[in-house]
Amino acid sequence: MALKIYGPVQTRTYRTLWMAEELGIDYEHIADATPEALVAVNPMAQVPAIDDDGLILTESMAINLYLARKHGKLMPSSADEQAQTLRWCFWVMTAVEGTLLDVLKRQHGIMGFEKDPDAVAAGIETLQRPLRVLNGHLADRDYLVNQDFTVADLNVASVLSWSRMARIDLSGHGNVDEWLGRCLERDAAVRARG
């Protein structure tokens, strides 16, 4: 049975579609699951969710880490590098994603939020610290964990891709901007976007 990936591309599901494309594995994309079908794989009715031959898993970061380990690709082999991979995945979820999503919602007036330029400006200011941290980390390297693209790069770049939708100027963080471009221009990332 092929891996089933539930959720529209324009959601966090993009991360998992990108991962499947990077791994070169067969999958079925169920973009428009009925509410009943979605609740059957995730009682929270959130996406993404996967059904991997009977293993039901939710939460995009957990899904991608699972797929990397299962398929033996994009996950570094050393314990130190695996720890750094987890670090960057947790970092982007705690230090960046919530604020960046809030900026996006308030900039475009979506998901029940009104447009609010002051909230957008405050959110962008809040993002400067984590962006400085990431920019400094990338000063002497092309990728987050080692010399190769890993699941850490994929997960962090998938979150930071929202900065482009939010039209956040990353020119003050040139290393981040270049790294993000490298990641998002990968063939698998482009295929996942459709």
PDB file of C-alpha atoms in Angstrom:
ATOM      1  CA  MET A   1       0.000   0.000   0.000  1.00  0.00           C
ATOM      2  CA  ALA A   2       1.318   3.434  -0.859  1.00  0.00           C
ATOM      3  CA  LEU A   3       1.760   6.106   1.738  1.00  0.00           C
ATOM      4  CA  LYS A   4      -1.346   8.300   1.993  1.00  0.00           C
ATOM      5  CA  ILE A   5      -0.799  11.985   2.747  1.00  0.00           C
ATOM      6  CA  TYR A   6      -3.847  13.992   3.801  1.00  0.00           C
ATOM      7  CA  GLY A   7      -4.166  17.749   3.396  1.00  0.00           C
ATOM      8  CA  PRO A   8      -4.027  20.581   0.862  1.00  0.00           C
ATOM      9  CA  VAL A   9      -0.666  21.737  -0.469  1.00  0.00           C
ATOM     10  CA  GLN A  10      -1.195  25.261   0.916  1.00  0.00           C
ATOM     11  CA  THR A  11      -1.025  23.955   4.501  1.00  0.00           C
ATOM     12  CA  ARG A  12       1.658  22.307   6.621  1.00  0.00           C
ATOM     13  CA  THR A  13       1.017  19.286   4.405  1.00  0.00           C
ATOM     14  CA  TYR A  14       3.480  20.871   1.982  1.00  0.00           C
ATOM     15  CA  ARG A  15       6.286  19.774   4.337  1.00  0.00           C
ATOM     16  CA  THR A  16       5.277  16.151   4.085  1.00  0.00           C
ATOM     17  CA  LEU A  17       4.719  16.254   0.331  1.00  0.00           C
ATOM     18  CA  TRP A  18       8.166  17.804  -0.061  1.00  0.00           C
ATOM     19  CA  MET A  19       9.634  15.071   2.134  1.00  0.00           C
ATOM     20  CA  ALA A  20       8.006  12.315   0.072  1.00  0.00           C
ATOM     21  CA  GLU A  21       9.327  13.921  -3.109  1.00  0.00           C
ATOM     22  CA  GLU A  22      12.854  14.188  -1.651  1.00  0.00           C
ATOM     23  CA  LEU A  23      12.734  10.517  -0.660  1.00  0.00           C
ATOM     24  CA  GLY A  24      11.402   9.461  -4.061  1.00  0.00           C
ATOM     25  CA  ILE A  25       8.700   7.286  -2.513  1.00  0.00           C
ATOM     26  CA  ASP A  26       5.285   6.468  -3.897  1.00  0.00           C
ATOM     27  CA  TYR A  27       2.424   8.228  -2.192  1.00  0.00           C
ATOM     28  CA  GLU A  28      -1.202   9.093  -2.659  1.00  0.00           C
ATOM     29  CA  HIS A  29      -2.070  12.723  -1.971  1.00  0.00           C
ATOM     30  CA  ILE A  30      -5.565  13.163  -0.586  1.00  0.00           C
ATOM     31  CA  ALA A  31      -5.899  16.931  -0.743  1.00  0.00           C
ATOM     32  CA  ASP A  32      -9.624  17.222  -0.123  1.00  0.00           C
ATOM     33  CA  ALA A  33     -10.536  14.542   2.403  1.00  0.00           C
ATOM     34  CA  THR A  34     -14.066  14.669   3.703  1.00  0.00           C
ATOM     35  CA  PRO A  35     -14.325  15.751   7.345  1.00  0.00           C
ATOM     36  CA  GLU A  36     -15.248  12.172   8.269  1.00  0.00           C
ATOM     37  CA  ALA A  37     -12.239  10.713   6.450  1.00  0.00           C
ATOM     38  CA  LEU A  38      -9.928  13.242   8.059  1.00  0.00           C
ATOM     39  CA  VAL A  39     -11.238  12.576  11.569  1.00  0.00           C
ATOM     40  CA  ALA A  40     -10.688   8.862  10.920  1.00  0.00           C
ATOM     41  CA  VAL A  41      -6.939   9.500  10.582  1.00  0.00           C
ATOM     42  CA  ASN A  42      -6.699  12.439  12.979  1.00  0.00           C
ATOM     43  CA  PRO A  43      -9.326  12.995  15.681  1.00  0.00           C
ATOM     44  CA  MET A  44      -8.115  16.621  15.825  1.00  0.00           C
ATOM     45  CA  ALA A  45      -9.229  16.972  12.171  1.00  0.00           C
ATOM     46  CA  GLN A  46      -5.974  18.734  11.353  1.00  0.00           C
ATOM     47  CA  VAL A  47      -3.550  18.243   8.497  1.00  0.00           C
ATOM     48  CA  PRO A  48      -1.216  16.807   7.610  1.00  0.00           C
ATOM     49  CA  ALA A  49      -1.876  13.259   8.588  1.00  0.00           C
ATOM     50  CA  ILE A  50      -0.479  10.123   7.039  1.00  0.00           C
ATOM     51  CA  ASP A  51      -1.472   6.508   6.768  1.00  0.00           C
ATOM     52  CA  ASP A  52       1.681   4.518   6.117  1.00  0.00           C
ATOM     53  CA  ASP A  53       0.434   0.977   5.604  1.00  0.00           C
ATOM     54  CA  GLY A  54      -1.711   1.211   8.714  1.00  0.00           C
ATOM     55  CA  LEU A  55       0.533   3.456  10.792  1.00  0.00           C
ATOM     56  CA  ILE A  56      -1.418   6.634  11.379  1.00  0.00           C
ATOM     57  CA  LEU A  57       0.732   9.636  12.245  1.00  0.00           C
ATOM     58  CA  THR A  58       0.025  13.346  12.624  1.00  0.00           C
ATOM     59  CA  GLU A  59       2.135  16.472  13.200  1.00  0.00           C
ATOM     60  CA  SER A  60       4.233  17.458  10.202  1.00  0.00           C
ATOM     61  CA  MET A  61       7.594  17.563  11.981  1.00  0.00           C
ATOM     62  CA  ALA A  62       7.065  14.124  13.520  1.00  0.00           C
ATOM     63  CA  ILE A  63       5.914  12.744  10.167  1.00  0.00           C
ATOM     64  CA  ASN A  64       8.991  14.045   8.376  1.00  0.00           C
ATOM     65  CA  LEU A  65      11.402  12.794  11.038  1.00  0.00           C
ATOM     66  CA  TYR A  66       9.697   9.395  10.902  1.00  0.00           C
ATOM     67  CA  LEU A  67       9.901   9.213   7.101  1.00  0.00           C
ATOM     68  CA  ALA A  68      13.575  10.228   7.110  1.00  0.00           C
ATOM     69  CA  ARG A  69      14.460   7.512   9.606  1.00  0.00           C
ATOM     70  CA  LYS A  70      12.294   4.877   7.967  1.00  0.00           C
ATOM     71  CA  HIS A  71      13.770   5.434   4.522  1.00  0.00           C
ATOM     72  CA  GLY A  72      17.319   6.112   5.693  1.00  0.00           C
ATOM     73  CA  LYS A  73      17.603   9.403   3.838  1.00  0.00           C
ATOM     74  CA  LEU A  74      17.997  13.021   4.909  1.00  0.00           C
ATOM     75  CA  MET A  75      18.633  11.967   8.530  1.00  0.00           C
ATOM     76  CA  PRO A  76      22.273  12.234   9.603  1.00  0.00           C
ATOM     77  CA  SER A  77      23.758   9.034  10.980  1.00  0.00           C
ATOM     78  CA  SER A  78      25.678  10.321  14.009  1.00  0.00           C
ATOM     79  CA  ALA A  79      23.945  10.898  17.326  1.00  0.00           C
ATOM     80  CA  ASP A  80      25.393  14.432  17.494  1.00  0.00           C
ATOM     81  CA  GLU A  81      24.008  15.386  14.097  1.00  0.00           C
ATOM     82  CA  GLN A  82      20.663  13.756  14.852  1.00  0.00           C
ATOM     83  CA  ALA A  83      20.484  15.857  18.021  1.00  0.00           C
ATOM     84  CA  GLN A  84      21.216  18.995  15.981  1.00  0.00           C
ATOM     85  CA  THR A  85      18.515  17.955  13.501  1.00  0.00           C
ATOM     86  CA  LEU A  86      15.968  17.713  16.316  1.00  0.00           C
ATOM     87  CA  ARG A  87      17.212  20.995  17.752  1.00  0.00           C
ATOM     88  CA  TRP A  88      16.548  22.913  14.538  1.00  0.00           C
ATOM     89  CA  CYS A  89      13.132  21.295  14.033  1.00  0.00           C
ATOM     90  CA  PHE A  90      12.063  22.205  17.578  1.00  0.00           C
ATOM     91  CA  TRP A  91      13.658  25.657  17.275  1.00  0.00           C
ATOM     92  CA  VAL A  92      11.644  26.611  14.215  1.00  0.00           C
ATOM     93  CA  MET A  93       8.424  25.435  15.845  1.00  0.00           C
ATOM     94  CA  THR A  94       9.006  27.336  19.072  1.00  0.00           C
ATOM     95  CA  ALA A  95      10.939  30.415  17.953  1.00  0.00           C
ATOM     96  CA  VAL A  96       9.516  31.139  14.505  1.00  0.00           C
ATOM     97  CA  GLU A  97       6.376  29.359  13.336  1.00  0.00           C
ATOM     98  CA  GLY A  98       3.735  30.890  15.626  1.00  0.00           C
ATOM     99  CA  THR A  99       4.923  34.446  15.109  1.00  0.00           C
ATOM    100  CA  LEU A 100       5.382  34.003  11.374  1.00  0.00           C
ATOM    101  CA  LEU A 101       1.908  32.489  11.004  1.00  0.00           C
ATOM    102  CA  ASP A 102       0.443  35.369  12.989  1.00  0.00           C
ATOM    103  CA  VAL A 103       2.193  37.878  10.693  1.00  0.00           C
ATOM    104  CA  LEU A 104       0.832  36.068   7.653  1.00  0.00           C
ATOM    105  CA  LYS A 105      -2.734  35.980   9.002  1.00  0.00           C
ATOM    106  CA  ARG A 106      -2.747  39.627  10.032  1.00  0.00           C
ATOM    107  CA  GLN A 107      -1.049  40.830   6.868  1.00  0.00           C
ATOM    108  CA  HIS A 108      -3.566  39.158   4.572  1.00  0.00           C
ATOM    109  CA  GLY A 109      -6.628  39.227   6.841  1.00  0.00           C
ATOM    110  CA  ILE A 110      -7.129  35.451   6.662  1.00  0.00           C
ATOM    111  CA  MET A 111      -8.234  32.639   8.946  1.00  0.00           C
ATOM    112  CA  GLY A 112     -10.640  34.894  10.839  1.00  0.00           C
ATOM    113  CA  PHE A 113      -8.145  37.704  11.454  1.00  0.00           C
ATOM    114  CA  GLU A 114      -8.465  41.315  10.389  1.00  0.00           C
ATOM    115  CA  LYS A 115      -5.606  43.046   8.623  1.00  0.00           C
ATOM    116  CA  ASP A 116      -3.491  44.745  11.247  1.00  0.00           C
ATOM    117  CA  PRO A 117      -0.334  46.566  10.086  1.00  0.00           C
ATOM    118  CA  ASP A 118       0.777  47.290  13.654  1.00  0.00           C
ATOM    119  CA  ALA A 119       0.585  43.613  14.613  1.00  0.00           C
ATOM    120  CA  VAL A 120       2.446  42.714  11.415  1.00  0.00           C
ATOM    121  CA  ALA A 121       5.233  45.178  12.234  1.00  0.00           C
ATOM    122  CA  ALA A 122       5.461  43.880  15.815  1.00  0.00           C
ATOM    123  CA  GLY A 123       5.619  40.285  14.605  1.00  0.00           C
ATOM    124  CA  ILE A 124       8.348  41.075  12.084  1.00  0.00           C
ATOM    125  CA  GLU A 125      10.318  42.779  14.859  1.00  0.00           C
ATOM    126  CA  THR A 126       9.906  39.679  17.067  1.00  0.00           C
ATOM    127  CA  LEU A 127      11.240  37.498  14.238  1.00  0.00           C
ATOM    128  CA  GLN A 128      14.468  39.490  13.986  1.00  0.00           C
ATOM    129  CA  ARG A 129      16.147  37.698  16.898  1.00  0.00           C
ATOM    130  CA  PRO A 130      15.634  34.142  15.602  1.00  0.00           C
ATOM    131  CA  LEU A 131      16.508  35.311  12.085  1.00  0.00           C
ATOM    132  CA  ARG A 132      19.791  36.764  13.415  1.00  0.00           C
ATOM    133  CA  VAL A 133      20.530  33.451  15.136  1.00  0.00           C
ATOM    134  CA  LEU A 134      19.876  31.486  11.953  1.00  0.00           C
ATOM    135  CA  ASN A 135      21.796  33.976   9.834  1.00  0.00           C
ATOM    136  CA  GLY A 136      24.826  33.662  12.109  1.00  0.00           C
ATOM    137  CA  HIS A 137      24.630  29.874  12.057  1.00  0.00           C
ATOM    138  CA  LEU A 138      24.619  29.887   8.259  1.00  0.00           C
ATOM    139  CA  ALA A 139      27.569  32.283   7.991  1.00  0.00           C
ATOM    140  CA  ASP A 140      30.069  29.488   7.329  1.00  0.00           C
ATOM    141  CA  ARG A 141      27.896  26.696   5.993  1.00  0.00           C
ATOM    142  CA  ASP A 142      25.413  25.893   3.239  1.00  0.00           C
ATOM    143  CA  TYR A 143      23.086  23.747   5.368  1.00  0.00           C
ATOM    144  CA  LEU A 144      21.993  23.556   8.996  1.00  0.00           C
ATOM    145  CA  VAL A 145      23.526  20.334  10.302  1.00  0.00           C
ATOM    146  CA  ASN A 146      26.358  19.275   8.022  1.00  0.00           C
ATOM    147  CA  GLN A 147      27.474  19.825   4.434  1.00  0.00           C
ATOM    148  CA  ASP A 148      24.351  18.109   3.072  1.00  0.00           C
ATOM    149  CA  PHE A 149      20.671  19.001   2.836  1.00  0.00           C
ATOM    150  CA  THR A 150      18.824  17.175   5.644  1.00  0.00           C
ATOM    151  CA  VAL A 151      15.348  16.901   7.096  1.00  0.00           C
ATOM    152  CA  ALA A 152      16.331  19.810   9.376  1.00  0.00           C
ATOM    153  CA  ASP A 153      16.757  22.065   6.335  1.00  0.00           C
ATOM    154  CA  LEU A 154      13.491  20.843   4.845  1.00  0.00           C
ATOM    155  CA  ASN A 155      11.479  21.392   8.023  1.00  0.00           C
ATOM    156  CA  VAL A 156      12.960  24.806   8.812  1.00  0.00           C
ATOM    157  CA  ALA A 157      12.749  26.007   5.200  1.00  0.00           C
ATOM    158  CA  SER A 158       9.136  24.880   4.916  1.00  0.00           C
ATOM    159  CA  VAL A 159       8.237  27.145   7.833  1.00  0.00           C
ATOM    160  CA  LEU A 160      10.345  30.044   6.589  1.00  0.00           C
ATOM    161  CA  SER A 161       8.762  29.735   3.144  1.00  0.00           C
ATOM    162  CA  TRP A 162       5.853  31.600   4.735  1.00  0.00           C
ATOM    163  CA  SER A 163       8.122  34.649   4.960  1.00  0.00           C
ATOM    164  CA  ARG A 164       7.848  34.884   1.195  1.00  0.00           C
ATOM    165  CA  MET A 165       4.062  34.733   1.311  1.00  0.00           C
ATOM    166  CA  ALA A 166       4.154  37.403   4.014  1.00  0.00           C
ATOM    167  CA  ARG A 167       6.542  39.471   1.871  1.00  0.00           C
ATOM    168  CA  ILE A 168       9.032  39.791   4.728  1.00  0.00           C
ATOM    169  CA  ASP A 169      12.266  41.382   3.559  1.00  0.00           C
ATOM    170  CA  LEU A 170      15.101  39.006   4.429  1.00  0.00           C
ATOM    171  CA  SER A 171      17.818  41.109   2.786  1.00  0.00           C
ATOM    172  CA  GLY A 172      19.166  42.023   6.226  1.00  0.00           C
ATOM    173  CA  HIS A 173      19.684  38.300   6.776  1.00  0.00           C
ATOM    174  CA  GLY A 174      21.507  37.441   3.562  1.00  0.00           C
ATOM    175  CA  ASN A 175      22.670  33.989   4.673  1.00  0.00           C
ATOM    176  CA  VAL A 176      19.093  33.013   5.515  1.00  0.00           C
ATOM    177  CA  ASP A 177      17.791  34.419   2.242  1.00  0.00           C
ATOM    178  CA  GLU A 178      20.365  32.515   0.160  1.00  0.00           C
ATOM    179  CA  TRP A 179      19.887  29.272   2.117  1.00  0.00           C
ATOM    180  CA  LEU A 180      16.098  29.534   1.845  1.00  0.00           C
ATOM    181  CA  GLY A 181      16.356  30.051  -1.898  1.00  0.00           C
ATOM    182  CA  ARG A 182      18.638  26.999  -2.224  1.00  0.00           C
ATOM    183  CA  CYS A 183      16.177  24.878  -0.295  1.00  0.00           C
ATOM    184  CA  LEU A 184      12.971  26.061  -1.982  1.00  0.00           C
ATOM    185  CA  GLU A 185      14.464  25.746  -5.468  1.00  0.00           C
ATOM    186  CA  ARG A 186      15.224  22.050  -5.017  1.00  0.00           C
ATOM    187  CA  ASP A 187      13.415  19.910  -7.594  1.00  0.00           C
ATOM    188  CA  ALA A 188      11.500  18.033  -4.902  1.00  0.00           C
ATOM    189  CA  ALA A 189      10.305  21.270  -3.297  1.00  0.00           C
ATOM    190  CA  VAL A 190       9.078  22.557  -6.642  1.00  0.00           C
ATOM    191  CA  ARG A 191       7.302  19.257  -7.440  1.00  0.00           C
ATOM    192  CA  ALA A 192       5.607  19.277  -4.015  1.00  0.00           C
ATOM    193  CA  ARG A 193       4.186  22.740  -4.665  1.00  0.00           C
ATOM    194  CA  GLY A 194       2.638  21.378  -7.844  1.00  0.00           C
TER     195      GLY A 194
END
